[in-house]
Short mmCIF file of C-alpha atoms and ligand atoms in Angstrom, two decimals:
data_model
loop_
_atom_site.label_atom_id
_atom_site.label_comp_id
_atom_site.label_asym_id
_atom_site.label_seq_id
_atom_site.Cartn_x
_atom_site.Cartn_y
_atom_site.Cartn_z
CA MET A 1 136.84 93.87 144.61
CA ASN A 2 135.18 92.67 141.55
CA ASP A 3 131.82 93.59 140.67
CA THR A 4 129.19 92.57 138.07
CA ARG A 5 126.85 95.22 136.67
CA THR A 6 125.49 96.62 133.83
CA TYR A 7 125.42 100.02 131.77
CA ARG A 8 122.09 101.88 131.49
CA LEU A 9 121.09 102.31 127.64
CA PRO A 10 120.04 105.90 126.59
CA ASP A 11 116.48 105.52 125.16
CA GLN A 12 117.18 107.02 121.68
CA GLN A 13 118.37 104.80 118.84
CA ALA A 14 122.34 105.40 118.03
CA GLU A 15 122.52 107.59 114.38
CA GLY A 16 125.11 107.53 112.05
CA HIS A 17 125.88 103.76 111.76
CA ARG A 18 126.29 102.98 108.03
CA ARG A 19 127.48 99.77 107.06
CA ASN A 20 125.53 98.20 104.38
CA GLY A 21 122.79 100.35 105.87
CA PRO A 22 122.40 101.30 109.45
CA VAL A 23 123.80 99.55 112.30
CA GLY A 24 121.48 100.15 115.31
CA VAL A 25 122.25 99.84 119.05
CA ARG A 26 120.04 97.39 121.25
CA ALA A 27 119.98 96.30 124.75
CA TYR A 28 121.14 93.00 125.94
CA ALA A 29 118.78 90.59 127.62
CA ILE A 30 118.79 87.70 129.78
CA SER A 31 115.68 85.72 130.69
CA GLU A 32 114.91 84.82 134.51
CA GLU A 33 115.46 80.90 133.22
CA GLN A 34 118.74 81.95 132.12
CA LYS A 35 119.51 83.58 135.46
CA GLN A 36 119.29 80.02 137.15
CA LEU A 37 121.71 78.03 135.00
CA GLY A 38 124.53 78.36 136.93
CA ALA A 39 123.41 77.69 140.63
CA GLY A 40 125.53 75.59 142.28
CA ARG A 41 128.03 75.57 139.17
CA ARG A 42 131.06 76.73 138.78
CA TYR A 43 133.00 78.17 135.60
CA TYR A 44 136.51 78.11 134.50
CA LEU A 45 137.51 81.05 131.88
CA ARG A 46 140.73 81.39 129.98
CA THR A 47 141.42 84.37 127.87
CA TYR A 48 144.23 84.70 125.34
CA GLY A 49 145.07 87.61 123.24
CA CYS A 50 144.97 91.50 123.35
CA GLN A 51 143.16 93.92 125.59
CA ALA A 52 139.97 93.82 123.57
CA ASN A 53 139.72 90.14 124.31
CA VAL A 54 140.52 90.85 127.81
CA ARG A 55 137.63 93.06 127.94
CA ASP A 56 135.11 90.62 126.33
CA GLY A 57 136.06 88.34 128.86
CA GLU A 58 135.10 90.49 131.37
CA THR A 59 131.75 90.57 130.03
CA MET A 60 131.21 86.99 129.70
CA ALA A 61 132.54 86.32 133.21
CA GLY A 62 129.81 89.25 134.15
CA MET A 63 127.03 87.01 132.29
CA LEU A 64 128.32 83.69 133.80
CA GLU A 65 128.11 85.31 137.24
CA GLN A 66 124.66 86.97 136.37
CA MET A 67 123.70 82.99 135.68
CA GLY A 68 124.79 82.38 138.94
CA PHE A 69 128.09 80.60 138.17
CA VAL A 70 130.96 80.98 140.43
CA ARG A 71 134.35 81.37 139.35
CA THR A 72 137.16 78.36 139.75
CA SER A 73 140.68 78.43 138.71
CA ASP A 74 140.68 74.60 138.63
CA GLN A 75 139.53 73.14 135.27
CA THR A 76 138.72 69.68 137.05
CA GLU A 77 136.02 71.08 139.17
CA ALA A 78 134.72 73.26 136.42
CA ASP A 79 130.96 72.60 135.16
CA VAL A 80 131.53 75.06 132.17
CA LEU A 81 135.05 75.79 130.80
CA LEU A 82 135.48 78.65 128.23
CA PHE A 83 138.33 79.68 126.19
CA ASN A 84 138.55 83.00 124.92
CA THR A 85 140.67 82.62 122.25
CA CYS A 86 143.05 85.00 119.86
CA ALA A 87 144.40 84.21 116.35
CA ILE A 88 146.90 86.69 115.76
CA ARG A 89 149.87 84.40 115.42
CA GLN A 90 149.81 80.67 114.84
CA ALA A 91 151.62 79.90 118.37
CA ALA A 92 148.58 81.38 119.94
CA GLU A 93 146.31 79.04 118.33
CA GLU A 94 148.35 76.08 118.82
CA HIS A 95 148.27 77.09 122.50
CA VAL A 96 144.68 76.70 122.64
CA LEU A 97 144.45 73.38 120.52
CA GLY A 98 146.96 72.01 123.14
CA GLU A 99 144.73 72.88 125.96
CA ILE A 100 141.26 71.74 124.86
CA GLY A 101 142.90 68.81 123.32
CA GLN A 102 143.99 67.33 126.80
CA LEU A 103 140.58 67.96 127.98
CA ARG A 104 139.22 64.87 125.97
CA ARG A 105 139.54 62.60 128.74
CA LEU A 106 137.74 64.99 131.42
CA LYS A 107 134.97 65.16 129.10
CA GLU A 108 134.94 61.49 128.68
CA GLN A 109 134.79 61.16 132.58
CA HIS A 110 132.15 64.11 132.95
CA PRO A 111 130.14 63.98 129.92
CA ASP A 112 127.98 66.59 131.43
CA ARG A 113 130.26 69.20 131.67
CA ILE A 114 130.61 71.91 128.78
CA ILE A 115 133.58 72.83 126.91
CA ALA A 116 132.88 76.10 124.99
CA LEU A 117 135.23 78.11 122.60
CA CYS A 118 134.81 81.81 121.77
CA GLY A 119 137.09 84.75 120.27
CA CYS A 120 138.82 85.29 117.27
CA MET A 121 139.85 81.52 116.51
CA ALA A 122 136.07 81.02 116.28
CA GLN A 123 135.88 83.46 113.34
CA GLU A 124 138.74 82.18 111.27
CA PRO A 125 137.82 80.36 108.01
CA GLY A 126 138.43 76.55 108.68
CA VAL A 127 138.67 76.41 112.44
CA VAL A 128 135.31 75.72 113.51
CA GLU A 129 134.98 72.74 110.91
CA ASN A 130 138.16 71.46 112.03
CA LEU A 131 137.03 71.79 115.58
CA LEU A 132 133.97 70.08 115.23
CA LYS A 133 135.82 67.03 113.31
CA LYS A 134 138.84 66.56 115.37
CA TYR A 135 137.49 67.86 119.10
CA PRO A 136 134.42 66.05 119.87
CA GLN A 137 134.82 67.37 123.58
CA VAL A 138 133.78 70.71 122.37
CA ASP A 139 130.23 71.53 122.97
CA LEU A 140 129.89 75.24 122.27
CA ILE A 141 131.43 77.60 119.45
CA PHE A 142 130.45 81.07 119.23
CA GLY A 143 131.97 83.97 117.34
CA THR A 144 133.15 87.73 118.38
CA HIS A 145 129.78 89.10 117.29
CA ASN A 146 127.66 86.48 119.23
CA ILE A 147 128.85 87.27 122.63
CA HIS A 148 125.56 88.75 123.81
CA ARG A 149 124.05 85.17 122.88
CA PHE A 150 126.27 83.51 125.33
CA PRO A 151 123.65 82.63 127.93
CA ALA A 152 121.05 81.46 125.30
CA LEU A 153 123.66 79.39 123.71
CA LEU A 154 124.93 77.93 127.05
CA GLN A 155 121.40 77.17 127.75
CA GLN A 156 121.12 75.12 124.54
CA ALA A 157 124.17 73.36 125.01
CA LEU A 158 123.42 72.77 128.88
CA LYS A 159 120.41 70.57 127.57
CA GLY A 160 123.07 68.08 125.47
CA GLU A 161 123.17 69.59 122.30
CA ARG A 162 126.36 70.70 120.34
CA VAL A 163 126.13 74.60 119.62
CA VAL A 164 127.64 76.54 116.89
CA GLU A 165 126.99 80.28 116.13
CA VAL A 166 129.31 82.58 114.24
CA GLU A 167 128.14 85.74 112.67
CA ASN A 168 130.54 87.62 110.33
CA GLU A 169 129.45 90.98 110.57
CA GLN A 170 128.06 92.93 113.82
CA SER A 171 124.55 93.40 112.71
CA SER A 172 124.13 95.83 115.86
CA LEU A 173 125.95 97.40 118.77
CA VAL A 174 124.68 95.40 121.94
CA GLU A 175 124.81 97.69 125.12
CA GLU A 176 123.84 97.13 128.81
CA MET A 177 126.08 93.73 128.84
CA PRO A 178 127.40 92.68 132.24
CA VAL A 179 130.79 92.94 133.09
CA HIS A 180 133.05 91.24 135.94
CA ARG A 181 136.22 93.61 136.29
CA THR A 182 139.22 92.28 137.09
CA PHE A 183 140.24 95.02 138.76
CA ALA A 184 138.16 97.53 141.06
CA HIS A 185 140.67 100.59 140.32
CA LYS A 186 141.07 100.55 136.48
CA ALA A 187 138.82 99.48 133.81
CA PHE A 188 138.95 98.80 130.00
CA VAL A 189 136.20 100.84 128.14
CA HIS A 190 135.61 99.46 124.18
CA ILE A 191 135.22 102.64 122.25
CA MET A 192 135.03 100.64 118.55
CA LEU A 193 134.98 97.31 117.54
CA GLY A 194 136.82 95.82 114.16
CA CYS A 195 139.11 97.57 111.99
CA ASP A 196 139.50 98.68 108.50
CA LYS A 197 143.04 98.79 107.92
CA PHE A 198 143.22 95.38 106.47
CA CYS A 199 147.26 95.18 106.81
CA THR A 200 148.26 92.27 104.67
CA TYR A 201 149.65 90.07 107.48
CA CYS A 202 146.92 90.69 110.04
CA ILE A 203 143.84 88.75 110.54
CA VAL A 204 142.22 91.19 112.76
CA PRO A 205 139.87 92.77 110.29
CA TYR A 206 138.43 89.10 109.45
CA THR A 207 138.00 87.96 112.84
CA ARG A 208 136.34 91.17 114.32
CA GLY A 209 134.72 92.62 111.22
CA ARG A 210 134.77 96.16 109.94
CA GLN A 211 135.03 99.05 112.18
CA LEU A 212 131.94 99.96 114.17
CA SER A 213 132.23 102.76 116.81
CA ARG A 214 130.20 102.94 119.90
CA PRO A 215 128.34 106.27 120.18
CA LEU A 216 130.19 109.05 121.92
CA SER A 217 127.25 109.69 124.62
CA TYR A 218 127.79 105.71 125.48
CA ILE A 219 131.38 105.85 126.01
CA ILE A 220 130.94 109.10 128.54
CA GLU A 221 128.47 107.80 130.43
CA GLU A 222 130.08 104.43 131.01
CA VAL A 223 133.23 106.36 132.01
CA GLN A 224 131.38 108.59 134.28
CA ALA A 225 129.92 105.70 136.03
CA LEU A 226 133.25 104.22 136.62
CA GLN A 227 134.46 107.30 137.96
CA LYS A 228 131.66 107.61 140.50
CA ASP A 229 132.18 103.86 141.25
CA GLY A 230 135.81 104.78 142.17
CA VAL A 231 137.85 104.03 139.34
CA GLN A 232 140.99 105.53 139.12
CA GLU A 233 142.27 104.79 135.50
CA VAL A 234 140.42 103.88 132.02
CA THR A 235 142.17 102.54 129.09
CA LEU A 236 139.92 103.60 125.77
CA LEU A 237 140.27 100.32 123.51
CA GLY A 238 139.92 99.68 119.71
CA GLN A 239 142.31 98.03 117.26
CA ASN A 240 142.63 101.82 115.71
CA VAL A 241 141.56 104.22 118.57
CA ASN A 242 142.26 107.45 116.28
CA ALA A 243 139.87 106.51 113.89
CA TYR A 244 137.21 106.76 116.17
CA GLY A 245 133.99 108.06 114.80
CA ARG A 246 134.70 107.84 111.48
CA ASP A 247 131.78 105.32 110.53
CA LEU A 248 129.81 107.71 112.79
CA GLY A 249 130.54 110.81 110.34
CA LEU A 250 132.30 112.61 113.10
CA GLN A 251 135.23 115.01 112.20
CA ASP A 252 138.32 114.17 114.37
CA GLY A 253 136.30 112.17 116.61
CA PHE A 254 138.82 110.85 118.56
CA THR A 255 139.97 114.42 119.87
CA GLN A 256 136.07 114.87 120.90
CA LEU A 257 136.15 111.84 122.47
CA LEU A 258 139.34 112.10 124.57
CA GLU A 259 138.32 115.73 125.59
CA ALA A 260 134.96 114.41 126.91
CA CYS A 261 136.63 111.78 128.62
CA ALA A 262 138.91 114.37 130.38
CA ASP A 263 135.91 116.38 131.37
CA THR A 264 134.80 113.45 133.32
CA GLY A 265 137.45 114.26 135.87
CA ILE A 266 138.62 110.50 136.09
CA PRO A 267 142.02 111.00 137.32
CA ARG A 268 144.29 108.76 134.38
CA ILE A 269 143.18 108.27 130.88
CA ARG A 270 145.31 105.78 128.59
CA PHE A 271 144.19 104.41 125.29
CA TYR A 272 145.19 101.48 123.15
CA SER A 273 146.35 100.82 120.10
CA SER A 274 146.51 103.82 117.45
CA HIS A 275 147.73 103.95 113.73
CA PRO A 276 150.30 106.55 112.49
CA ARG A 277 148.02 107.22 109.72
CA ASP A 278 145.15 108.56 111.54
CA TYR A 279 146.88 110.97 113.91
CA THR A 280 145.75 114.61 113.99
CA VAL A 281 147.57 117.26 115.68
CA SER A 282 144.38 118.34 117.81
CA SER A 283 144.46 114.84 119.60
CA ILE A 284 148.32 115.15 120.58
CA GLU A 285 147.37 118.82 121.94
CA ALA A 286 144.51 116.97 123.84
CA MET A 287 147.03 114.98 125.52
CA ARG A 288 149.52 117.63 126.12
CA ASP A 289 146.84 119.98 127.56
CA ARG A 290 144.86 117.75 129.83
CA PRO A 291 146.64 116.74 132.84
CA ASN A 292 144.40 113.17 133.34
CA ILE A 293 145.30 112.02 129.40
CA MET A 294 148.69 110.24 130.27
CA ASN A 295 151.66 110.92 128.15
CA ALA A 296 152.42 107.57 127.14
CA LEU A 297 151.36 106.48 123.57
CA HIS A 298 151.69 103.02 122.01
CA LEU A 299 152.23 103.76 117.93
CA PRO A 300 152.75 100.56 116.43
CA VAL A 301 155.33 100.80 113.61
CA GLN A 302 155.96 97.26 112.53
CA SER A 303 158.93 97.92 110.07
CA GLY A 304 161.31 100.57 109.55
CA SER A 305 161.58 99.59 105.59
CA ASP A 306 159.59 101.68 103.20
CA ALA A 307 159.36 98.50 100.99
CA VAL A 308 158.07 96.34 103.62
CA LEU A 309 155.65 98.93 104.65
CA LYS A 310 154.35 98.88 101.43
CA ARG A 311 153.65 95.35 101.15
CA MET A 312 152.31 95.42 104.50
CA ASN A 313 149.90 98.21 103.22
CA ARG A 314 150.57 100.13 106.15
CA GLY A 315 149.93 103.42 104.54
CA TYR A 316 152.93 105.59 105.38
CA THR A 317 156.53 105.65 104.91
CA ALA A 318 159.37 105.31 107.82
CA GLY A 319 160.21 108.70 107.29
CA GLN A 320 156.52 110.09 107.68
CA TYR A 321 156.72 107.90 110.93
CA ARG A 322 159.87 109.44 112.08
CA GLU A 323 158.31 113.02 111.47
CA LEU A 324 155.05 112.20 113.34
CA VAL A 325 156.94 111.18 116.31
CA GLN A 326 159.28 114.24 116.22
CA GLY A 327 156.11 116.37 116.08
CA MET A 328 154.64 114.59 118.98
CA LYS A 329 157.88 114.76 121.12
CA GLU A 330 158.11 118.44 120.13
CA ARG A 331 154.60 119.07 121.88
CA ILE A 332 154.88 116.54 124.48
CA PRO A 333 158.55 116.51 125.34
CA ASP A 334 158.12 113.88 128.25
CA LEU A 335 156.29 111.53 125.90
CA ALA A 336 157.08 107.72 126.84
CA LEU A 337 156.47 106.22 123.16
CA THR A 338 156.15 102.17 122.58
CA THR A 339 155.68 100.18 119.59
CA ASP A 340 155.31 96.87 117.86
CA LEU A 341 157.59 95.62 115.31
CA ILE A 342 157.55 92.68 112.92
CA VAL A 343 160.40 90.88 111.65
CA GLY A 344 160.85 88.35 108.73
CA PHE A 345 157.83 89.32 106.67
CA PRO A 346 157.89 87.94 103.06
CA GLY A 347 160.81 89.27 100.99
CA GLU A 348 162.40 91.24 103.89
CA THR A 349 166.21 91.35 103.36
CA ASP A 350 168.86 91.97 105.67
CA ALA A 351 169.14 95.70 104.34
CA GLN A 352 165.58 95.98 105.18
CA PHE A 353 165.87 94.56 108.40
CA GLN A 354 168.75 96.99 109.16
CA GLU A 355 166.19 99.89 108.25
CA THR A 356 164.07 98.72 111.09
CA LEU A 357 167.15 98.65 113.47
CA ASP A 358 167.95 102.32 112.23
CA LEU A 359 164.42 103.31 112.93
CA VAL A 360 164.60 101.73 116.49
CA ASP A 361 167.61 103.88 117.15
CA ALA A 362 166.07 107.01 115.69
CA CYS A 363 163.00 106.78 117.51
CA SER A 364 164.42 105.38 120.83
CA PHE A 365 161.00 103.51 122.00
CA ASP A 366 160.62 103.32 125.41
CA MET A 367 159.70 99.78 125.05
CA ALA A 368 158.33 97.48 121.91
CA TYR A 369 156.54 94.41 121.48
CA THR A 370 158.27 92.26 118.74
CA PHE A 371 157.12 89.47 116.78
CA ALA A 372 158.19 87.03 114.41
CA TYR A 373 156.27 86.98 111.38
CA SER A 374 153.35 83.99 111.27
CA PRO A 375 151.22 83.63 108.13
CA ARG A 376 147.44 83.86 108.89
CA PRO A 377 145.34 81.97 106.44
CA GLY A 378 143.14 83.96 104.30
CA THR A 379 145.36 87.30 104.76
CA PRO A 380 147.03 88.57 101.54
CA ALA A 381 150.68 88.24 103.21
CA ALA A 382 150.01 84.41 103.53
CA ARG A 383 149.74 84.34 99.48
CA MET A 384 153.23 85.86 99.11
CA THR A 385 156.05 83.58 98.10
CA ASP A 386 159.42 84.85 99.38
CA ALA A 387 158.89 83.53 103.08
CA VAL A 388 161.94 84.39 105.32
CA PRO A 389 163.33 81.00 106.72
CA GLU A 390 162.48 80.70 110.68
CA ASP A 391 166.12 80.59 111.68
CA VAL A 392 166.53 84.03 109.94
CA LYS A 393 163.46 85.45 111.50
CA LYS A 394 164.79 84.11 115.16
CA GLU A 395 168.26 85.63 114.50
CA ARG A 396 166.91 89.01 113.73
CA LEU A 397 164.20 88.90 116.51
CA ASN A 398 167.19 88.40 119.01
CA LEU A 399 169.15 91.19 117.42
CA LEU A 400 166.05 93.56 117.52
CA ASN A 401 164.99 92.27 121.20
CA GLN A 402 168.63 93.40 122.39
CA LYS A 403 168.30 97.21 120.78
CA VAL A 404 164.88 97.47 122.05
CA ALA A 405 166.20 96.44 125.78
CA ASP A 406 169.11 99.20 125.40
CA HIS A 407 167.08 101.93 124.66
CA GLY A 408 164.50 100.83 127.39
CA LEU A 409 167.25 100.90 129.77
CA ALA A 410 168.30 104.40 128.60
CA HIS A 411 164.97 105.64 129.10
CA ASN A 412 164.24 104.02 132.31
CA LYS A 413 167.80 105.40 133.69
CA ALA A 414 166.65 108.68 133.34
CA TRP A 415 163.96 108.00 135.89
CA GLU A 416 166.45 107.02 138.63
CA GLY A 417 166.51 109.43 141.65
CA LYS A 418 163.06 110.44 140.45
CA ILE A 419 159.54 110.76 142.18
CA VAL A 420 156.44 109.32 140.38
CA GLU A 421 153.22 108.62 140.90
CA VAL A 422 152.15 104.67 140.83
CA LEU A 423 148.75 103.46 140.92
CA CYS A 424 149.16 100.30 142.87
CA ASP A 425 147.92 97.02 141.69
CA GLY A 426 148.53 95.11 144.91
CA PRO A 427 151.59 92.65 145.89
CA SER A 428 153.95 92.00 142.85
CA LYS A 429 153.06 88.46 141.40
CA LYS A 430 156.73 87.74 141.02
CA ASN A 431 157.86 88.90 144.56
CA PRO A 432 154.86 89.27 146.99
CA ALA A 433 157.68 91.22 149.26
CA VAL A 434 157.19 94.30 146.90
CA TYR A 435 154.16 95.90 145.65
CA ALA A 436 153.53 96.31 141.69
CA GLY A 437 151.67 99.46 139.80
CA TYR A 438 152.59 101.51 136.88
CA SER A 439 153.69 105.16 136.69
CA ARG A 440 152.07 107.77 134.93
CA HIS A 441 154.39 107.32 132.01
CA ASN A 442 152.91 103.60 132.08
CA LYS A 443 156.07 102.27 133.50
CA LEU A 444 155.92 99.12 135.66
CA VAL A 445 157.00 99.98 138.81
CA ASN A 446 157.65 97.34 141.69
CA PHE A 447 158.13 99.22 144.70
CA ARG A 448 158.67 98.63 148.60
CA ALA A 449 156.08 100.28 151.19
CA GLU A 450 154.99 99.58 154.50
CA LYS A 451 151.35 99.38 153.52
CA ALA A 452 149.68 99.95 149.83
CA GLU A 453 146.29 99.08 148.89
CA PRO A 454 145.17 98.31 145.17
CA GLY A 455 143.66 101.47 143.76
CA GLN A 456 145.82 103.88 145.72
CA LEU A 457 148.13 106.59 144.16
CA LEU A 458 151.54 106.69 145.92
CA ALA A 459 154.37 108.67 145.55
CA VAL A 460 157.30 106.36 144.67
CA ARG A 461 160.99 107.28 144.63
CA ILE A 462 162.91 105.28 141.91
CA ASP A 463 166.00 103.33 142.93
CA ARG A 464 166.96 101.51 140.19
CA ALA A 465 166.20 100.84 136.64
CA HIS A 466 165.99 97.62 134.51
CA SER A 467 164.98 97.52 130.85
CA PHE A 468 161.56 97.01 130.94
CA SER A 469 160.60 97.93 134.98
CA LEU A 470 161.58 100.23 137.60
CA ASP A 471 162.53 99.41 141.25
CA GLY A 472 161.37 101.93 143.68
CA THR A 473 160.38 102.98 147.39
CA ALA A 474 157.42 104.77 148.50
CA VAL A 475 158.06 107.84 150.33
CA SER A 476 155.58 110.42 152.16
CA GLY A 477 155.77 114.07 153.65
CA GLU A 478 156.22 117.19 151.39
CA ILE A 479 156.74 115.42 147.87
CA GLU A 480 157.42 117.22 144.66
CA TYR A 481 156.54 114.99 141.84
CA ASN A 482 158.87 114.50 138.71
CA GLU A 483 155.95 113.44 136.47
N1 SAH B 1 145.22 97.02 115.96
C1 SAH B 1 146.60 97.01 116.49
C2 SAH B 1 147.17 95.63 116.31
C3 SAH B 1 146.50 94.56 117.09
S1 SAH B 1 147.55 92.99 116.71
C4 SAH B 1 147.47 98.10 115.80
O1 SAH B 1 147.57 98.10 114.47
O2 SAH B 1 147.83 98.67 116.44
C5 SAH B 1 149.07 93.34 117.79
C6 SAH B 1 150.31 93.20 116.93
O3 SAH B 1 150.57 91.83 116.65
C7 SAH B 1 150.62 94.27 115.61
O4 SAH B 1 150.46 95.43 115.69
C8 SAH B 1 151.50 93.22 115.00
O5 SAH B 1 152.95 93.76 115.57
C9 SAH B 1 151.23 92.00 115.59
N2 SAH B 1 150.99 91.21 114.56
C10 SAH B 1 149.72 91.08 113.64
N3 SAH B 1 149.73 90.06 112.92
C11 SAH B 1 150.92 89.39 112.84
C12 SAH B 1 151.30 88.33 112.07
N4 SAH B 1 150.65 87.77 111.27
N5 SAH B 1 152.43 87.73 112.45
C13 SAH B 1 153.10 88.46 113.48
N6 SAH B 1 152.82 89.54 114.36
C14 SAH B 1 151.45 89.84 114.03
FE1 SF4 B 2 145.45 94.59 112.22
FE2 SF4 B 2 146.50 96.66 110.77
FE3 SF4 B 2 143.99 96.44 111.81
FE4 SF4 B 2 145.88 96.88 113.65
S1 SF4 B 2 145.54 98.18 112.00
S2 SF4 B 2 144.41 95.36 113.68
S3 SF4 B 2 147.47 95.16 112.42
S4 SF4 B 2 144.54 95.44 110.41
FE1 F3S B 3 144.24 88.24 119.13
FE2 F3S B 3 141.94 88.97 118.06
FE3 F3S B 3 142.98 90.37 119.91
S1 F3S B 3 143.15 87.84 117.14
S2 F3S B 3 145.14 90.23 119.34
S3 F3S B 3 142.32 88.33 120.28
S4 F3S B 3 141.68 91.13 118.25
#
């Protein structure tokens, strides 16, 4: 099931937002005329990038459906083609540009079709100018702070105008936007926008603006509504969730938020992503003490070298990270820990890369997303001169991936023979003969069952471990879970 709906906005204005003055909250609005725009028309939407972008894509899909458009996965039959882009690495951008480049002929044959681009690339310096010059097929460009304006902008574009609207900062939070959720049984909930950390390699603070937390009451209301709707799992989203509420003047706002979400009774709560510098013991204790907050944590470390961490402006040392992890594992012994790692940051020596390998051994991550450093225009690291050659980056990435896979397998082996609780997503995309879902520890489990519905919580016995997934069989009767 997919749904399109809006969330109610409380009457009072949110207080406490201060960023060059107060940032208010207002309600999304759509005109009756805009609601007719899509009658008899189809849309194609492709989202790249992180879960925040996926959630934004769900909002835009909700808007398109509110306008009467019907979704299609076939580009050639779409009246509106929307590309929700990511700018985190150069490869992500090249992919989008390649895809849009191919649409030139389609646009020539069907000038009335709308090709639109939004998301983080639209916020990047120079990208819009380049698109306008080199990609005449693009009709509409809007930024991450202009999503609520999408129906009005599309209306203009459908009149034959070329439309660009990119704001540098979010002038106010916009609530009550529609959403077409990808899954009926699990949902993403934005708790904040933007990021204040300014890691030297990262473009996110420029493409998403400064940190802006949604007021607690709005988030809780959204989670309560989802719970009433039968949603089994929510993932609280932000670039740095454990800094939640700072801009609202809240003390330890993330713990307050976790506690309040747990109180709603929703069966599973996850959050993504967090920063080692902002961890509080109380939030770890909330995880430990509340059974509906999952014991799986994504805590990006990026590097194991103090010198590199310093040049990245991460604000901690490898030793502090290790201590943090140790403290967490003492409190939550079954914690499944995952991370992000970058290799080939400017000036990274062999010895400094070795320190990253050592840290992976010391922390023994369940899984890690690994990246070769990619210079992003406008970021401080892009101006650093001592670049690591591409072949060295590649070599380091291979070595790191092997180590990450070894640790993943060792962790997953420990689940063999155990019974875990799996939230079923439906048949596996890779092999429709089995079902796929995630355990409480966020392990991908492919399992055999006579019948399993998306959204069902099942007991699954793990038969076989791989580095990044588990194979199992659904079991019934008297069950004692091992997680
Ligand atoms: N806010 C999140 C990260 C979002 S970006 C956090 O800090 O946890 C996801 C990951 O992409 C980062 O953790 C980092 O590992 C990687 N990344 C970001 N910028 C990059 C770049 N310029 N080159 C390579 N990897 C990058
Ligand atoms: Fe980027 Fe750092 Fe912010 Fe994460 S915390 S989004 S890596 S600037
Ligand atoms: Fe990409 Fe923007 Fe997310 S750059 S990773 S889509 S915040």
